Short mmCIF file of C-alpha atoms in Angstrom, two decimals:
data_model
loop_
_atom_site.label_atom_id
_atom_site.label_comp_id
_atom_site.label_asym_id
_atom_site.label_seq_id
_atom_site.Cartn_x
_atom_site.Cartn_y
_atom_site.Cartn_z
CA SER A 268 36.44 43.41 -25.38
CA GLU A 269 35.92 43.71 -29.13
CA ALA A 270 32.15 43.64 -28.72
CA GLY A 271 31.91 46.58 -26.37
CA GLY A 272 34.60 48.67 -28.02
CA ASN A 273 38.28 48.76 -27.15
CA ALA A 274 37.99 52.25 -25.71
CA THR A 275 35.87 51.17 -22.75
CA ALA A 276 37.24 47.69 -22.07
CA PRO A 277 40.47 48.78 -20.28
CA VAL A 278 38.47 51.11 -18.04
CA SER A 279 36.22 48.28 -16.91
CA ARG A 280 39.21 46.05 -16.13
CA LEU A 281 40.85 48.85 -14.17
CA THR A 282 37.64 49.43 -12.24
CA ALA A 283 37.42 45.71 -11.44
CA LEU A 284 40.97 45.72 -10.09
CA ARG A 285 40.23 48.74 -7.93
CA GLN A 286 37.14 47.05 -6.54
CA LEU A 287 38.97 43.81 -5.70
CA PRO A 288 40.33 44.84 -2.25
CA LEU A 289 36.86 46.04 -1.22
CA LYS A 290 35.29 42.80 -2.43
CA ILE A 291 37.82 40.77 -0.45
CA ARG A 292 37.18 42.81 2.69
CA ASN A 293 33.39 42.51 2.31
CA SER A 294 33.61 38.77 1.65
CA PHE A 295 35.68 38.19 4.80
CA ALA A 296 33.19 40.31 6.73
CA LYS A 297 30.40 38.11 5.36
CA ARG A 298 32.19 35.00 6.60
CA ARG A 299 32.51 36.57 10.02
CA GLY A 300 28.76 37.02 10.10
CA GLU A 301 28.57 40.77 9.44
CA TYR A 302 24.95 41.55 8.59
CA ASP A 303 23.90 42.74 5.14
CA PHE A 304 20.29 42.46 4.02
CA SER A 305 21.61 41.68 0.54
CA HIS A 306 22.57 38.20 1.77
CA GLU A 307 18.92 37.45 2.52
CA VAL A 308 17.92 38.68 -0.93
CA MET A 309 20.67 36.51 -2.43
CA GLU A 310 19.34 33.45 -0.63
CA ALA A 311 15.90 34.10 -2.12
CA MET A 312 17.32 34.74 -5.61
CA GLN A 313 19.20 31.43 -5.58
CA GLY A 314 15.86 29.63 -5.67
CA CYS A 315 14.99 31.17 -9.06
CA LEU A 316 15.31 28.79 -12.01
CA ALA A 317 15.20 31.68 -14.53
CA CYS A 318 12.44 29.80 -16.39
CA LYS A 319 10.38 33.01 -16.77
CA SER A 320 7.07 31.32 -15.92
CA CYS A 321 6.51 34.24 -13.56
CA VAL A 322 6.31 36.65 -16.50
CA SER A 323 3.26 34.96 -17.99
CA GLN A 324 1.59 34.26 -14.64
CA CYS A 325 2.01 37.74 -13.14
CA PRO A 326 -0.76 40.24 -14.12
CA ILE A 327 1.80 43.03 -14.44
CA LYS A 328 4.47 40.80 -16.03
CA VAL A 329 7.12 41.05 -13.30
CA ASN A 330 10.24 39.41 -14.72
CA VAL A 331 12.06 37.81 -11.78
CA PRO A 332 15.01 36.46 -13.85
CA GLU A 333 15.60 39.97 -15.20
CA PHE A 334 15.79 41.71 -11.84
CA ARG A 335 17.62 38.70 -10.42
CA SER A 336 20.32 39.26 -13.04
CA GLN A 337 20.46 42.94 -12.12
CA PHE A 338 20.69 42.08 -8.43
CA LEU A 339 23.53 39.59 -9.01
CA ALA A 340 25.47 42.21 -10.97
CA LEU A 341 25.10 44.64 -8.05
CA TYR A 342 25.77 42.04 -5.35
CA TYR A 343 28.98 40.85 -6.97
CA SER A 344 30.21 44.39 -7.37
CA ARG A 345 30.58 44.23 -3.56
CA TYR A 346 31.41 40.56 -2.92
CA LEU A 347 33.62 37.93 -4.55
CA ARG A 348 31.94 35.59 -7.00
CA PRO A 349 32.07 31.81 -6.61
CA ALA A 350 34.31 30.09 -9.15
CA LYS A 351 31.39 28.18 -10.66
CA ASP A 352 29.89 31.43 -11.97
CA TYR A 353 32.99 32.05 -14.06
CA LEU A 354 32.92 28.45 -15.25
CA VAL A 355 29.28 28.61 -16.32
CA GLY A 356 29.47 32.13 -17.70
CA GLY A 357 32.60 31.36 -19.70
CA LEU A 358 31.47 28.00 -21.06
CA GLU A 359 30.27 29.42 -24.37
CA LEU A 360 33.64 31.06 -24.90
CA MET A 361 35.68 27.98 -23.92
CA ILE A 362 33.66 25.28 -25.66
CA PRO A 363 35.00 25.80 -29.23
CA TYR A 364 38.53 25.17 -27.92
CA LEU A 365 37.54 22.22 -25.73
CA ALA A 366 35.66 20.68 -28.67
CA LYS A 367 38.82 20.51 -30.77
CA TRP A 368 40.04 17.72 -28.46
CA PRO A 369 36.89 16.44 -26.72
CA ALA A 370 38.37 13.18 -25.40
CA PRO A 371 40.28 14.67 -22.40
CA TYR A 372 37.30 16.80 -21.38
CA ASN A 373 34.83 13.93 -21.72
CA TRP A 374 37.12 11.59 -19.76
CA ALA A 375 37.32 14.14 -16.95
CA MET A 376 33.55 14.66 -16.90
CA GLN A 377 32.97 10.89 -16.68
CA ASN A 378 35.65 10.20 -14.09
CA THR A 379 34.06 9.64 -10.68
CA SER A 380 36.95 11.09 -8.69
CA ILE A 381 37.13 14.25 -10.79
CA GLN A 382 33.36 14.65 -10.64
CA LYS A 383 33.50 14.50 -6.83
CA LEU A 384 36.30 17.06 -6.83
CA LEU A 385 34.32 19.40 -9.10
CA GLY A 386 31.28 18.95 -6.90
CA HIS A 387 33.15 19.88 -3.73
CA SER A 388 35.40 22.61 -5.13
CA LEU A 389 33.21 24.25 -7.80
CA GLY A 390 29.73 23.11 -6.87
CA MET A 391 29.00 21.61 -10.32
CA THR A 392 27.98 18.06 -11.18
CA ASP A 393 26.74 15.79 -14.00
CA SER A 394 28.34 17.90 -16.71
CA PRO A 395 27.42 16.59 -20.19
CA SER A 396 29.96 15.26 -22.66
CA ILE A 397 31.00 17.14 -25.78
CA CYS A 398 29.91 15.43 -29.00
CA ASN A 399 32.79 13.74 -30.81
CA LEU A 400 31.51 14.94 -34.18
CA SER A 401 32.97 18.15 -35.58
CA LEU A 402 30.13 20.33 -36.87
CA LYS A 403 32.47 22.10 -39.27
CA LEU A 404 33.77 18.89 -40.80
CA GLU A 405 30.29 17.37 -41.07
CA LEU A 406 28.84 20.48 -42.72
CA ASP A 407 31.74 20.64 -45.15
CA GLN A 408 31.20 16.99 -46.08
CA LYS A 409 27.49 17.66 -46.66
CA GLY A 410 28.27 20.69 -48.81
CA ILE A 411 26.42 23.09 -46.50
CA ASP A 412 27.77 26.62 -46.79
CA TRP A 413 28.60 29.01 -43.99
CA ALA A 414 26.50 32.16 -44.00
CA THR A 415 28.81 35.07 -44.68
CA PRO A 416 28.25 38.32 -46.58
CA ASP A 417 30.35 36.92 -49.44
CA SER A 418 28.44 33.61 -49.69
CA LEU A 419 25.06 35.37 -49.46
CA GLN A 420 26.09 37.93 -52.06
CA ARG A 421 26.66 35.12 -54.56
CA LEU A 422 23.04 33.92 -54.28
CA SER A 423 20.36 35.15 -56.65
CA SER A 424 17.24 36.83 -55.24
CA ASP A 425 15.23 33.63 -55.86
CA GLU A 426 17.84 31.52 -54.08
CA ARG A 427 17.84 33.85 -51.08
CA ALA A 428 14.06 33.63 -50.86
CA ASN A 429 14.36 29.86 -50.46
CA THR A 430 17.30 29.97 -48.04
CA VAL A 431 17.33 29.81 -44.26
CA ILE A 432 20.28 30.51 -41.95
CA LEU A 433 20.67 28.42 -38.79
CA VAL A 434 22.01 30.51 -35.92
CA GLN A 435 24.22 28.35 -33.72
CA ASP A 436 24.11 28.03 -29.95
CA ALA A 437 26.76 26.40 -27.79
CA PHE A 438 24.58 23.61 -26.45
CA THR A 439 23.23 22.14 -29.68
CA SER A 440 26.37 22.82 -31.75
CA TYR A 441 28.78 21.19 -29.31
CA PHE A 442 26.76 18.84 -27.09
CA GLU A 443 24.07 17.81 -29.60
CA THR A 444 25.88 18.18 -32.91
CA THR A 445 23.71 15.51 -34.49
CA LEU A 446 20.63 17.66 -33.85
CA VAL A 447 22.08 20.56 -35.85
CA LEU A 448 22.97 18.15 -38.67
CA ASP A 449 19.48 16.61 -38.54
CA CYS A 450 17.87 20.05 -38.77
CA CYS A 451 20.00 20.82 -41.82
CA GLU A 452 19.01 17.47 -43.35
CA LEU A 453 15.31 17.99 -42.67
CA LEU A 454 15.26 21.48 -44.13
CA GLY A 455 17.13 20.22 -47.17
CA ARG A 456 14.64 17.39 -47.73
CA LEU A 457 11.81 19.90 -47.44
CA GLY A 458 13.32 21.76 -50.36
CA PHE A 459 15.12 24.63 -48.64
CA ARG A 460 18.70 25.77 -49.00
CA VAL A 461 20.37 25.72 -45.58
CA MET A 462 23.31 27.83 -44.47
CA VAL A 463 24.85 28.01 -41.00
CA ALA A 464 25.96 31.22 -39.33
CA PRO A 465 29.47 31.30 -37.84
CA TYR A 466 29.50 30.47 -34.15
CA LEU A 467 29.43 33.33 -31.66
CA PRO A 468 28.63 32.98 -27.94
CA ASN A 469 25.01 33.94 -27.30
CA GLY A 470 25.67 35.19 -23.76
CA LYS A 471 22.53 33.82 -22.08
CA PRO A 472 24.51 32.09 -19.25
CA LEU A 473 26.30 35.38 -18.59
CA HIS A 474 22.96 37.16 -18.27
CA VAL A 475 21.54 34.53 -15.92
CA HIS A 476 24.51 34.93 -13.58
CA GLY A 477 24.54 38.72 -13.65
CA PHE A 478 27.60 39.39 -15.81
CA SER A 479 25.82 42.41 -17.25
CA ARG A 480 28.78 44.18 -18.87
CA ALA A 481 30.16 41.03 -20.51
CA PHE A 482 26.67 40.05 -21.69
CA ALA A 483 26.08 43.45 -23.31
CA GLN A 484 29.41 43.17 -25.11
CA LEU A 485 28.60 39.72 -26.51
CA ALA A 486 25.07 40.82 -27.41
CA ARG A 487 26.37 43.76 -29.43
CA ARG A 488 28.85 41.55 -31.24
CA ASN A 489 26.10 39.07 -32.12
CA VAL A 490 23.73 41.80 -33.24
CA ASN A 491 26.33 43.29 -35.55
CA MET A 492 26.99 39.94 -37.23
CA LEU A 493 23.36 38.89 -37.50
CA LYS A 494 22.21 42.25 -38.87
CA GLU A 495 24.88 41.97 -41.53
CA LEU A 496 23.47 38.59 -42.57
CA GLU A 497 19.84 39.67 -42.24
CA ALA A 498 20.47 42.55 -44.65
CA PHE A 499 20.44 40.02 -47.50
CA GLY A 500 16.79 39.19 -46.83
CA VAL A 501 17.43 35.64 -45.62
CA ALA A 502 15.59 34.33 -42.52
CA LEU A 503 17.57 33.70 -39.34
CA VAL A 504 16.45 30.66 -37.32
CA GLY A 505 17.55 29.21 -33.99
CA ILE A 506 17.05 25.68 -32.67
CA ASP A 507 17.08 25.93 -28.88
CA PRO A 508 14.15 27.97 -27.47
CA SER A 509 15.93 29.50 -24.49
CA MET A 510 18.96 30.65 -26.46
CA THR A 511 16.91 31.85 -29.44
CA LEU A 512 14.41 33.82 -27.38
CA ALA A 513 17.32 35.68 -25.77
CA TYR A 514 17.74 37.60 -29.03
CA ARG A 515 14.35 39.24 -28.58
CA GLN A 516 14.13 39.41 -24.79
CA GLU A 517 17.44 39.72 -22.92
CA TYR A 518 19.05 41.51 -25.88
CA SER A 519 16.32 44.15 -25.95
CA LYS A 520 17.08 45.00 -22.30
CA ALA A 521 20.85 45.04 -22.75
CA LEU A 522 20.73 47.06 -25.97
CA PRO A 523 17.61 49.24 -25.64
CA ASP A 524 18.67 51.69 -28.36
CA GLU A 525 19.66 49.01 -30.87
CA THR A 526 17.52 47.71 -33.73
CA LEU A 527 17.68 43.97 -33.17
CA PRO A 528 17.77 41.30 -35.87
CA SER A 529 14.80 38.96 -36.10
CA VAL A 530 15.88 35.46 -35.06
CA GLN A 531 12.91 33.11 -35.26
CA LEU A 532 12.38 29.75 -33.63
CA LEU A 533 12.57 26.94 -36.17
CA GLN A 534 8.82 26.31 -36.11
CA GLU A 535 8.01 30.01 -36.34
CA TRP A 536 9.74 30.09 -39.70
CA LEU A 537 8.45 26.71 -40.94
CA VAL A 538 4.86 27.75 -40.29
CA THR A 539 5.30 30.51 -42.87
CA ARG A 540 6.13 27.84 -45.46
CA LEU A 541 3.20 25.47 -44.98
CA PRO A 542 2.38 25.09 -48.72
CA GLN A 543 5.92 23.90 -49.38
CA LEU A 544 5.64 21.48 -46.48
CA GLN A 545 2.31 20.15 -47.69
CA ALA A 546 3.85 19.45 -51.09
CA ARG A 547 6.33 17.11 -49.38
CA ARG A 548 3.75 15.41 -47.17
CA PRO A 549 4.61 11.76 -46.40
CA ASP A 550 2.08 9.02 -47.18
CA SER A 551 1.61 7.85 -43.59
CA GLY A 552 0.75 9.69 -40.39
CA THR A 553 1.85 9.23 -36.78
CA THR A 554 0.85 10.75 -33.44
CA TYR A 555 3.50 12.54 -31.41
CA ASN A 556 3.46 14.13 -27.97
CA LEU A 557 5.35 17.33 -27.27
CA LEU A 558 7.14 18.19 -24.05
CA ALA A 559 7.72 21.91 -24.56
CA HIS A 560 10.41 24.07 -22.98
CA CYS A 561 8.97 26.18 -20.14
CA THR A 562 10.43 29.45 -21.44
CA GLU A 563 8.94 28.71 -24.85
CA LYS A 564 5.52 27.99 -23.38
CA THR A 565 5.39 31.06 -21.18
CA ASN A 566 7.12 33.63 -23.40
CA ALA A 567 6.37 32.46 -26.94
CA ALA A 568 3.12 30.52 -26.54
CA PRO A 569 2.07 30.82 -30.23
CA ALA A 570 5.26 28.96 -31.13
CA ILE A 571 3.85 25.81 -29.51
CA ALA A 572 0.78 25.94 -31.76
CA ALA A 573 3.14 26.55 -34.68
CA TRP A 574 4.68 23.12 -34.11
CA GLN A 575 1.21 21.60 -34.34
CA GLN A 576 0.61 23.38 -37.66
CA VAL A 577 3.95 22.18 -39.02
CA PHE A 578 3.23 18.56 -38.03
CA SER A 579 -0.30 18.79 -39.43
CA ALA A 580 0.97 20.14 -42.76
CA LEU A 581 3.16 17.05 -42.98
CA GLY A 582 0.25 14.74 -42.16
CA GLN A 583 1.18 14.11 -38.53
CA GLN A 584 -0.66 14.73 -35.27
CA LEU A 585 1.07 16.52 -32.42
CA ASN A 586 -0.42 16.65 -28.92
CA ILE A 587 0.85 19.17 -26.38
CA LEU A 588 1.38 17.56 -22.99
CA SER A 589 0.69 19.61 -19.88
CA THR A 590 3.98 19.86 -18.00
CA GLY A 591 5.84 22.42 -15.94
CA CYS A 592 9.57 23.02 -15.76
CA CYS A 593 11.79 19.94 -16.12
CA GLY A 594 14.01 21.21 -13.30
CA MET A 595 17.21 21.60 -15.31
CA ALA A 596 16.64 25.23 -16.36
CA GLY A 597 19.92 25.81 -18.15
CA THR A 598 22.68 24.97 -15.67
CA TYR A 599 20.52 25.24 -12.52
CA GLY A 600 20.22 21.46 -12.24
CA HIS A 601 23.98 21.00 -12.63
CA GLU A 602 24.75 22.99 -9.48
CA THR A 603 25.29 20.61 -6.56
CA ALA A 604 23.24 22.82 -4.25
CA ASN A 605 20.25 22.43 -6.58
CA VAL A 606 20.45 18.76 -7.58
CA GLU A 607 17.78 17.46 -5.20
CA THR A 608 15.42 20.36 -5.93
CA SER A 609 15.99 19.83 -9.64
CA ARG A 610 15.02 16.17 -9.37
CA GLU A 611 11.97 17.00 -7.28
CA ILE A 612 10.76 19.50 -9.88
CA TYR A 613 11.27 16.89 -12.60
CA ALA A 614 9.20 14.39 -10.63
CA LEU A 615 6.27 16.80 -10.40
CA SER A 616 5.29 16.64 -14.06
CA TRP A 617 7.97 15.21 -16.35
CA ALA A 618 8.61 11.82 -14.80
CA GLU A 619 5.10 10.50 -15.48
CA PRO A 620 4.92 11.04 -19.27
CA VAL A 621 8.56 10.09 -19.80
CA ASN A 622 7.98 6.74 -18.09
CA ASN A 623 4.48 6.12 -19.45
CA PRO A 624 4.63 2.97 -21.63
CA GLU A 625 1.77 4.26 -23.77
CA LEU A 626 3.88 7.25 -24.83
CA THR A 627 7.06 5.32 -25.58
CA GLY A 628 8.48 6.34 -28.94
CA SER A 629 6.07 9.23 -29.41
CA LEU A 630 7.65 11.88 -27.17
CA VAL A 631 9.53 14.89 -28.54
CA ALA A 632 11.08 17.78 -26.58
CA THR A 633 12.14 21.21 -27.81
CA GLY A 634 14.62 22.25 -25.09
CA TYR A 635 18.22 21.13 -24.86
CA SER A 636 18.14 21.37 -21.06
CA CYS A 637 14.94 19.30 -20.98
CA ARG A 638 16.40 16.51 -23.10
CA SER A 639 19.54 16.63 -20.97
CA GLN A 640 17.47 16.28 -17.79
CA VAL A 641 15.55 13.29 -19.14
CA LYS A 642 18.79 11.61 -20.13
CA ARG A 643 20.32 12.31 -16.72
CA ILE A 644 17.44 11.08 -14.58
CA ASP A 645 15.67 8.44 -16.68
CA GLN A 646 18.50 7.49 -19.07
CA GLN A 647 16.23 8.08 -22.05
CA GLN A 648 17.01 10.01 -25.23
CA ILE A 649 14.02 12.07 -26.38
CA PRO A 650 14.35 13.53 -29.89
CA HIS A 651 13.75 17.09 -30.96
CA PRO A 652 10.58 17.58 -33.09
CA ALA A 653 12.75 18.14 -36.16
CA GLN A 654 14.42 14.77 -35.63
CA ALA A 655 11.03 13.05 -35.41
CA LEU A 656 9.98 14.69 -38.68
CA LEU A 657 13.25 13.73 -40.38
CA ARG A 658 12.45 10.05 -39.75
CA LEU A 659 9.42 10.41 -42.02
CA PHE A 660 11.55 11.06 -45.08
#
């Protein structure tokens, strides 16, 4: 409620309560078989992975995930939502509290009986485990500062010019904590000062599931914080493509009158510092093969070439493998209704390179969901490009 302003929040809650009896009546009518064309549209929308490949393929750039989100917001203003939507949409808000005591959560997610119960009752399966490392404690031990107006104010203009701020996302910060730490380590070894922005929910899962009001509130809160940090002239960088690109795509739709902060993908910023990278070039070179995130490929295509430039500046070769969507697409692959489809999509283009002996040890993947899918189906851990580069130093 803070993000959208306290004046409007109570009104929205009151409206939701007033709509509840109508939603209950409509939902019972749906169960009785009462016809509504919206149900047919909903069935079609449930097949969308929200990967945004349609945007790049369509001559007029029709964005199916965008109007799908709008449709879901409208549909669920008339019908009751399934519980899983609240679980997925609220994950980013709950995860900081769950991560304080990860053992009970991880035990539950690995318990066969509980997994079956979640599958039947909530329609969710194969939920990942929270990393046992505390990002805050690890960053404090490494002496990495949090990016706040006070800490940035203390830096000289030269120090700010050589500083980069990592913008957190729920998935890498809490499920792949080691990746965030590795990115900090890599940037430090390349000669940059690294700071980490305080965690705020990005809101992308809310947008995917049509929680339009809640998403706009979170987006505004994020924008206010990030603009405050950006005002010091320090670059803002995100690790996960899907979450980072939301700042320039979904946020622009939710906040059309707002000047948005510039949050770059990691490689988009590194490619602006090639001379500094070349000065740290290792003695030996290796060939790597990139499995790129589908949203990154279709909505930020130059960013893929940027990874090649970064690797080349450090004396490495990076090949871009031709693949489609991995089939995970955020939480799509974790929904029990989508598991088989998710695995079939993975088999279309990802299974072959992942299991190709000639590519063993050379694969890197940019998307959290992609790495999660590979681990789930083929029990392999593919590193992020930054982690592959860190091994060179």
